[in-house]
mmCIF file of C-alpha atoms in Angstrom:
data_model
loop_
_atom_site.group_PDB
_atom_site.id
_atom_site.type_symbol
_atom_site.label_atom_id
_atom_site.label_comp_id
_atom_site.label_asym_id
_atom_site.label_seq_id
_atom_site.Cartn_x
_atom_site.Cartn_y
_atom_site.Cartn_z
ATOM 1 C CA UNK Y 80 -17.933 -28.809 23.086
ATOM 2 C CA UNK Y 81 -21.185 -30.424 21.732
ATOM 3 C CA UNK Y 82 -20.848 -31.088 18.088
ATOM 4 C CA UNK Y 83 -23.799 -28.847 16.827
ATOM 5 C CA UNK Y 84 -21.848 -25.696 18.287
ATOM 6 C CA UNK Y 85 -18.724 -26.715 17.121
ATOM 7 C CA UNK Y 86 -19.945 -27.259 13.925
ATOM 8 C CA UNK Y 87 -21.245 -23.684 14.337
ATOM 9 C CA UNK Y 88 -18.118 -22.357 15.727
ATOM 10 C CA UNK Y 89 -16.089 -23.808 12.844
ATOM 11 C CA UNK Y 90 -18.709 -22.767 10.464
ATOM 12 C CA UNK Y 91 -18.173 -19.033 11.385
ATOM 13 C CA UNK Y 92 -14.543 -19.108 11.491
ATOM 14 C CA UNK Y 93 -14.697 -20.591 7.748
ATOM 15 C CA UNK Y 94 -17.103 -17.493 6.190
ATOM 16 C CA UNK Y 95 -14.915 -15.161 8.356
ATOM 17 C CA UNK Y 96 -11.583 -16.092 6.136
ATOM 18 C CA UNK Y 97 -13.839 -15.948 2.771
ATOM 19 C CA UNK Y 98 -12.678 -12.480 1.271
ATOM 20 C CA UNK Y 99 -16.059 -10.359 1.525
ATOM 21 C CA UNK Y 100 -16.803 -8.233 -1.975
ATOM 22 C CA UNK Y 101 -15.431 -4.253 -0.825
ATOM 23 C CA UNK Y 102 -13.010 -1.839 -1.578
ATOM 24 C CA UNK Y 103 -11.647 -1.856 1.784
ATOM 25 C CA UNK Y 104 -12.664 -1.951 4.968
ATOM 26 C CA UNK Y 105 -11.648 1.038 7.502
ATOM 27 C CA UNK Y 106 -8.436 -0.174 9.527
ATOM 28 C CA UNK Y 107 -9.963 2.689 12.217
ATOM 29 C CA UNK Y 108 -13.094 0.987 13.199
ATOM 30 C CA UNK Y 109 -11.456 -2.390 13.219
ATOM 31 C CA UNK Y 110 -8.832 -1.039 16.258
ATOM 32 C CA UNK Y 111 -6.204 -0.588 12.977
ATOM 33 C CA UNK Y 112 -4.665 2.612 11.952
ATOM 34 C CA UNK Y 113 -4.229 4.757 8.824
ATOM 35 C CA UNK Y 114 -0.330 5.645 9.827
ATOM 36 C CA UNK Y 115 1.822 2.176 9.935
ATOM 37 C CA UNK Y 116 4.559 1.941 12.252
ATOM 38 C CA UNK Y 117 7.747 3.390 11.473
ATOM 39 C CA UNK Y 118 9.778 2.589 14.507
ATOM 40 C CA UNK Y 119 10.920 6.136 15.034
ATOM 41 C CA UNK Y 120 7.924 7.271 17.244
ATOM 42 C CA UNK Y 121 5.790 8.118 13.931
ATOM 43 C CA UNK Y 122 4.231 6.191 11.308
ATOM 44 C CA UNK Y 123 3.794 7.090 7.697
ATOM 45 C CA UNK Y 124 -0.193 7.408 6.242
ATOM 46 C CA UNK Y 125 -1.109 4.416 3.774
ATOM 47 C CA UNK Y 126 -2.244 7.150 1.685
ATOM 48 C CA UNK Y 127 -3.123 4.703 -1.679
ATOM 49 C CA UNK Y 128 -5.392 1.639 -1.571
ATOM 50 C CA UNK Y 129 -5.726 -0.770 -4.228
ATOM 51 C CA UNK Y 130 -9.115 -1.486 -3.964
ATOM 52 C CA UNK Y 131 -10.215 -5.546 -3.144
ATOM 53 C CA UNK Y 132 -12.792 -5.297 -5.750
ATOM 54 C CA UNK Y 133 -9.608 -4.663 -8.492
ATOM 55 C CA UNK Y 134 -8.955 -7.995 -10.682
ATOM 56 C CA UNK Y 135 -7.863 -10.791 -8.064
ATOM 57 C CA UNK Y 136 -4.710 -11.328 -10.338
ATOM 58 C CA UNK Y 137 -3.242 -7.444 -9.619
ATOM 59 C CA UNK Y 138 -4.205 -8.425 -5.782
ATOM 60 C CA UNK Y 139 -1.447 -11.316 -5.656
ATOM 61 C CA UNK Y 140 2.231 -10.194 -5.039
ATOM 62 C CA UNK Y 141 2.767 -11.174 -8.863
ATOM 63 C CA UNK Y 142 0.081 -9.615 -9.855
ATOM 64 C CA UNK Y 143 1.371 -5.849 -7.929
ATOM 65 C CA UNK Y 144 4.715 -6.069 -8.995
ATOM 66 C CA UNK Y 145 3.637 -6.472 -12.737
ATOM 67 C CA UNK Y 146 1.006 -3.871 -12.050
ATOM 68 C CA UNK Y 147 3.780 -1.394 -9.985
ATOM 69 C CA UNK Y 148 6.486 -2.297 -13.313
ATOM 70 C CA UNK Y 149 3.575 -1.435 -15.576
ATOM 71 C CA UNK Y 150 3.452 2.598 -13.654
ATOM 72 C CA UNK Y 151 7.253 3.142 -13.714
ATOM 73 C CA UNK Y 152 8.505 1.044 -10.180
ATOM 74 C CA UNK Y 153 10.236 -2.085 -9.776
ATOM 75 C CA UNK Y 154 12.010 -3.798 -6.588
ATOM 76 C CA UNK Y 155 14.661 -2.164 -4.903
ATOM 77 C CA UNK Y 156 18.289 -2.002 -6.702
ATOM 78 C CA UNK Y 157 19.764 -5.775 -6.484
ATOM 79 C CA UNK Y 158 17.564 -6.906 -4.857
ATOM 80 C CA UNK Y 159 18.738 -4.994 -1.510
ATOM 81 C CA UNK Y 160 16.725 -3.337 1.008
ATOM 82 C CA UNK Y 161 18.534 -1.383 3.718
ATOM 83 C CA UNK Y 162 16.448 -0.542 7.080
ATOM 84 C CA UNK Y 163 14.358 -2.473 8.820
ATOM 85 C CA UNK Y 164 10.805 -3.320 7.380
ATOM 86 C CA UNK Y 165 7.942 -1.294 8.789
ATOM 87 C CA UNK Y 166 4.324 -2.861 10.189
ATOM 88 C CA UNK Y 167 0.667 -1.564 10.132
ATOM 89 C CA UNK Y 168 -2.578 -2.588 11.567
ATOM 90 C CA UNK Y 169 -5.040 -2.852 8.923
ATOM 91 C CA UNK Y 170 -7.910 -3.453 11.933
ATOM 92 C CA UNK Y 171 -8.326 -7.044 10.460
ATOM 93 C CA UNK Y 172 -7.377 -8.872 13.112
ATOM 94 C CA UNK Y 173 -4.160 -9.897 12.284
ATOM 95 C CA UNK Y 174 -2.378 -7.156 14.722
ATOM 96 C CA UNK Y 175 0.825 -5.241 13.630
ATOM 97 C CA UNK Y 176 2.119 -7.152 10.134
ATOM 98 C CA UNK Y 177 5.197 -6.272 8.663
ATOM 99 C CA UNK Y 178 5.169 -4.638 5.021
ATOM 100 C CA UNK Y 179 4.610 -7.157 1.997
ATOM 101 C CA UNK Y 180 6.852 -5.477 -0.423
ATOM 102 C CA UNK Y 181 8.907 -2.005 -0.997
ATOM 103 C CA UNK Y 182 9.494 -0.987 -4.573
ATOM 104 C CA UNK Y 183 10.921 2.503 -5.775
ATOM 105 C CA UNK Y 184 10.750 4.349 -9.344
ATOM 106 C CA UNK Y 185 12.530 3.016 -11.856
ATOM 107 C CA UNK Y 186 12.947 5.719 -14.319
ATOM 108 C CA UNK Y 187 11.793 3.521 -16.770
ATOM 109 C CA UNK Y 188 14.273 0.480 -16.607
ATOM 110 C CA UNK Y 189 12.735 -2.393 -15.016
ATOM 111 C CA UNK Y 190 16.040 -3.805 -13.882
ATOM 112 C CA UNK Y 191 18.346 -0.953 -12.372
ATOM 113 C CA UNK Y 192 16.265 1.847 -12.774
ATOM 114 C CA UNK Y 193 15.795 1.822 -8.833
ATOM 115 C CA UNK Y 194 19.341 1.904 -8.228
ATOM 116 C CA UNK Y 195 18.744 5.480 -9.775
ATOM 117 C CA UNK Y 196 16.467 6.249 -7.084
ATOM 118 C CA UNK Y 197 18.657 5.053 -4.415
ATOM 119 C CA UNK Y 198 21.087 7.717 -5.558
ATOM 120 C CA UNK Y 199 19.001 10.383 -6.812
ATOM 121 C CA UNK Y 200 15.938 10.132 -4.676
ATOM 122 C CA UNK Y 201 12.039 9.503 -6.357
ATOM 123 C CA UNK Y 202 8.891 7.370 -5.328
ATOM 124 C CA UNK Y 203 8.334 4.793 -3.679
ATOM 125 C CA UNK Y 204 5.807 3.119 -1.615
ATOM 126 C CA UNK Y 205 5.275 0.129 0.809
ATOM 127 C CA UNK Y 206 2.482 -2.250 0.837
ATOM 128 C CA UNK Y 207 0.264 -4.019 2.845
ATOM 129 C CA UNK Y 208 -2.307 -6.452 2.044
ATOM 130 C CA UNK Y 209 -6.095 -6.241 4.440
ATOM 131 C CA UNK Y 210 -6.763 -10.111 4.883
ATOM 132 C CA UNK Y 211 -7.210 -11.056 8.378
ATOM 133 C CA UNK Y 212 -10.112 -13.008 9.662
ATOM 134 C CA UNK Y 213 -12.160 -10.093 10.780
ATOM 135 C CA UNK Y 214 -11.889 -7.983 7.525
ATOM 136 C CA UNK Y 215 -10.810 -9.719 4.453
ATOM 137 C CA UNK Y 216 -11.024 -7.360 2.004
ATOM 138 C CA UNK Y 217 -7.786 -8.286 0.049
ATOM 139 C CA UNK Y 218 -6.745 -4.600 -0.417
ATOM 140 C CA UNK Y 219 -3.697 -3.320 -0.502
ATOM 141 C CA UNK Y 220 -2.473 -0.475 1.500
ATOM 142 C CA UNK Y 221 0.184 1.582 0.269
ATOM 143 C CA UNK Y 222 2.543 3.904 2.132
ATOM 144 C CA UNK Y 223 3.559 6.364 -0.779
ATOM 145 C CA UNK Y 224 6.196 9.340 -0.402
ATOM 146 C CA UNK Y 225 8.930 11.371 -2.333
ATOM 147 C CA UNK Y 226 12.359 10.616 -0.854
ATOM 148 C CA UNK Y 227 15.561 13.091 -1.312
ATOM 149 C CA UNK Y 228 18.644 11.683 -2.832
ATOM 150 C CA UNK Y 229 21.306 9.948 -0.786
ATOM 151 C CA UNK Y 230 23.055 12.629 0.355
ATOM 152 C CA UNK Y 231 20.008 13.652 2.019
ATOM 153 C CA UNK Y 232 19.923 10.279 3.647
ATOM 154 C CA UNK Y 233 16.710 9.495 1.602
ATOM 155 C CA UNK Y 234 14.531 11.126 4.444
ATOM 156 C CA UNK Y 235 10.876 12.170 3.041
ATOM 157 C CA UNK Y 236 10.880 15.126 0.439
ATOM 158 C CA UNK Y 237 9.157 18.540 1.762
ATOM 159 C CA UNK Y 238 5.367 17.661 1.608
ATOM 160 C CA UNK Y 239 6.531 14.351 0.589
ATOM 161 C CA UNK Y 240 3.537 12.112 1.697
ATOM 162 C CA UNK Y 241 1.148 14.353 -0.644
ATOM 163 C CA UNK Y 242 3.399 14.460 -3.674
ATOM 164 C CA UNK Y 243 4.286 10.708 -4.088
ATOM 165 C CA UNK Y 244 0.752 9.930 -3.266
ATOM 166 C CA UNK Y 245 -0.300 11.742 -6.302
ATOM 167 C CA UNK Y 246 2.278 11.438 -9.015
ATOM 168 C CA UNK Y 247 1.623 7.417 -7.937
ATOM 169 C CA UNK Y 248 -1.935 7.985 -8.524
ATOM 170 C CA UNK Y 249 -1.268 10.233 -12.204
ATOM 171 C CA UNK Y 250 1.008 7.120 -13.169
ATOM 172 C CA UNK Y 251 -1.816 4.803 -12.826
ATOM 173 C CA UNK Y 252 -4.962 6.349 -13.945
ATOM 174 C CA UNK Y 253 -5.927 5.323 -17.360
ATOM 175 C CA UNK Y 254 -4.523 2.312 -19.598
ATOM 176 C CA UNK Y 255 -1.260 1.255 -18.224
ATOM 177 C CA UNK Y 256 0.965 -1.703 -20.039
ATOM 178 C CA UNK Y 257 3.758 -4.440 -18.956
ATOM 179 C CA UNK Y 258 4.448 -7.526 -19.477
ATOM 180 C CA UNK Y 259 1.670 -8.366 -21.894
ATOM 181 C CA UNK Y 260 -1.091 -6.795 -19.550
ATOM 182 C CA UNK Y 261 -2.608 -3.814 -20.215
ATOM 183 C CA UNK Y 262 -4.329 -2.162 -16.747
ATOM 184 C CA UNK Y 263 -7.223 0.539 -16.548
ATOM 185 C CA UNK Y 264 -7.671 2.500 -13.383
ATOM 186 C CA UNK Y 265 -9.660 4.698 -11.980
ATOM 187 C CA UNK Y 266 -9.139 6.409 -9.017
ATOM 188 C CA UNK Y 267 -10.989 8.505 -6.669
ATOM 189 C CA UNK Y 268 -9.915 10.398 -3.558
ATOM 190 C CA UNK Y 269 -11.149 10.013 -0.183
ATOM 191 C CA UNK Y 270 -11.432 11.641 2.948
ATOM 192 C CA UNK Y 271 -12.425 11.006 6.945
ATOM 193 C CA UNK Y 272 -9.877 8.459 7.012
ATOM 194 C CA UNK Y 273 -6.479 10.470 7.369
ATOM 195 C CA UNK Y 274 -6.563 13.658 9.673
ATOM 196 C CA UNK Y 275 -5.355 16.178 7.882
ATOM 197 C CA UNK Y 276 -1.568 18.120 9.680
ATOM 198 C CA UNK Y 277 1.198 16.223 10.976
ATOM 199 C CA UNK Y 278 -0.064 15.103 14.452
ATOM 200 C CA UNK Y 279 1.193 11.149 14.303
ATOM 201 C CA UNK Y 280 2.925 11.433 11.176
ATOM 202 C CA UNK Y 281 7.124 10.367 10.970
ATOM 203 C CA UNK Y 282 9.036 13.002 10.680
ATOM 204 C CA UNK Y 283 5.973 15.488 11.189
ATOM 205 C CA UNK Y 284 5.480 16.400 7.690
ATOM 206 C CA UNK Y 285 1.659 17.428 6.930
ATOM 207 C CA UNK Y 286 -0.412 15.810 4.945
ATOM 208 C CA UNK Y 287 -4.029 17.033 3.701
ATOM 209 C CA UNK Y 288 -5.815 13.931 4.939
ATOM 210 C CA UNK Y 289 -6.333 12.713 1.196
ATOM 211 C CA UNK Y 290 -6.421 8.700 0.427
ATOM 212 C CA UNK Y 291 -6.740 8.055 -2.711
ATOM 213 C CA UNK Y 292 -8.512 4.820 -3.438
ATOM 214 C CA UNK Y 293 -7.590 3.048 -6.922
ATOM 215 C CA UNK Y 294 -9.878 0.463 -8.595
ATOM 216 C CA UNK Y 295 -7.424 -1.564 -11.437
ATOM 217 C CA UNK Y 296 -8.937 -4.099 -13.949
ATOM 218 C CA UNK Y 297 -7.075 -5.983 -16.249
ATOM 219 C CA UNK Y 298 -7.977 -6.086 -19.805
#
């Protein structure tokens, strides 16, 4: 390769992996999906985004999990997950990437409130971060729902998509505090990105197509 066009070629490839300034950028047009992949024939809509224009810090998996503690969710009870990890394609080029995180309510203990959860059922959301070289947004993607308790096999609540979506969003909005951080957010609800019913969806529970975009600052 001549060295002007590989200095070109390289050139490109560096601004491509430069996080651009936007909330998100949509999976959909990208080749991505809204649903991730739950392994069971159906995926589960990333029905919250953290928008890439938030503070950098609450971007960072620090950063969420202080921001996540700070709205009543922690990580999972002793640290153990059970079931395999789910993927999505965020349409950033980066293909099918397994879930960053999973954290569940915590009833308002930090440390074992989750283990609460695991037994009586609650929130909980996964997450996924937009930063391939074709759409670096640095968002994060969130797969919200209400489980049922254990002896329900913690399958997804009736309407469970739509009500964990928005008592995640009524946690956050407005001045949140953890940790020595205090957190405003604003949110605002989207639509055109999620088809509203259950075609695609795991276990076929309907949603109403809402994503709900939330903007977090640190003060």
């Amino acid at each position: 390769m001549h060295a002007p066009l590989f200095v070109a070629v390289a050139y490109a490839a560096y601004v491509l992996a430069i996080p651009v300034a936007a909330d998100f950028f949509n999976p959909i047009l990208g080749g991505g999906s809204m649903l991730d992949n739950a392994g069971s024939g159906g995926g589960e809509p990333l029905n919250i985004v953290i928008s890439g224009l938030s503070s950098p810090e609450v971007l960072t998996n620090d950063g969420l999990l202080n921001f996540a503690k700070a709205i009543g969710f922690s990580t999972e009870c002793l640290g153990v997950h059970l079931g395999d990890p789910q993927s999505a394609d965020l349409g950033d080029g980066n293909g099918f990437m397994n879930q960053t995180i999973e954290l569940r309510e915590d009833f308002g203990d930090p440390n074992l409130g989750t283990c609460l959860e695991s037994l009586i059922g609650g929130n909980h959301f996964r997450v996924y971060r937009q930063n391939g070289p074709t759409a670096n947004s640095g968002a994060l993607f969130l797969a919200v729902s209400q489980e049922e308790d254990v002896g329900h096999s913690h399958t997804i609540a009736p309407n469970g998509y739509d009500t964990g979506r928005d008592r995640l969003a009524g946690s956050a909005i407005g001045e949140r505090s953890f940790g020595g951080v205090t957190y405003s957010t604003t949110a605002k609800n989207l639509t055109g990105l999620l088809s509203p019913g259950s075609a695609g969806v795991n276990h076929g529970i309907a949603t109403d197509g809402i994503t709900t975009l939330l903007i977090v600052n640190m003060r």
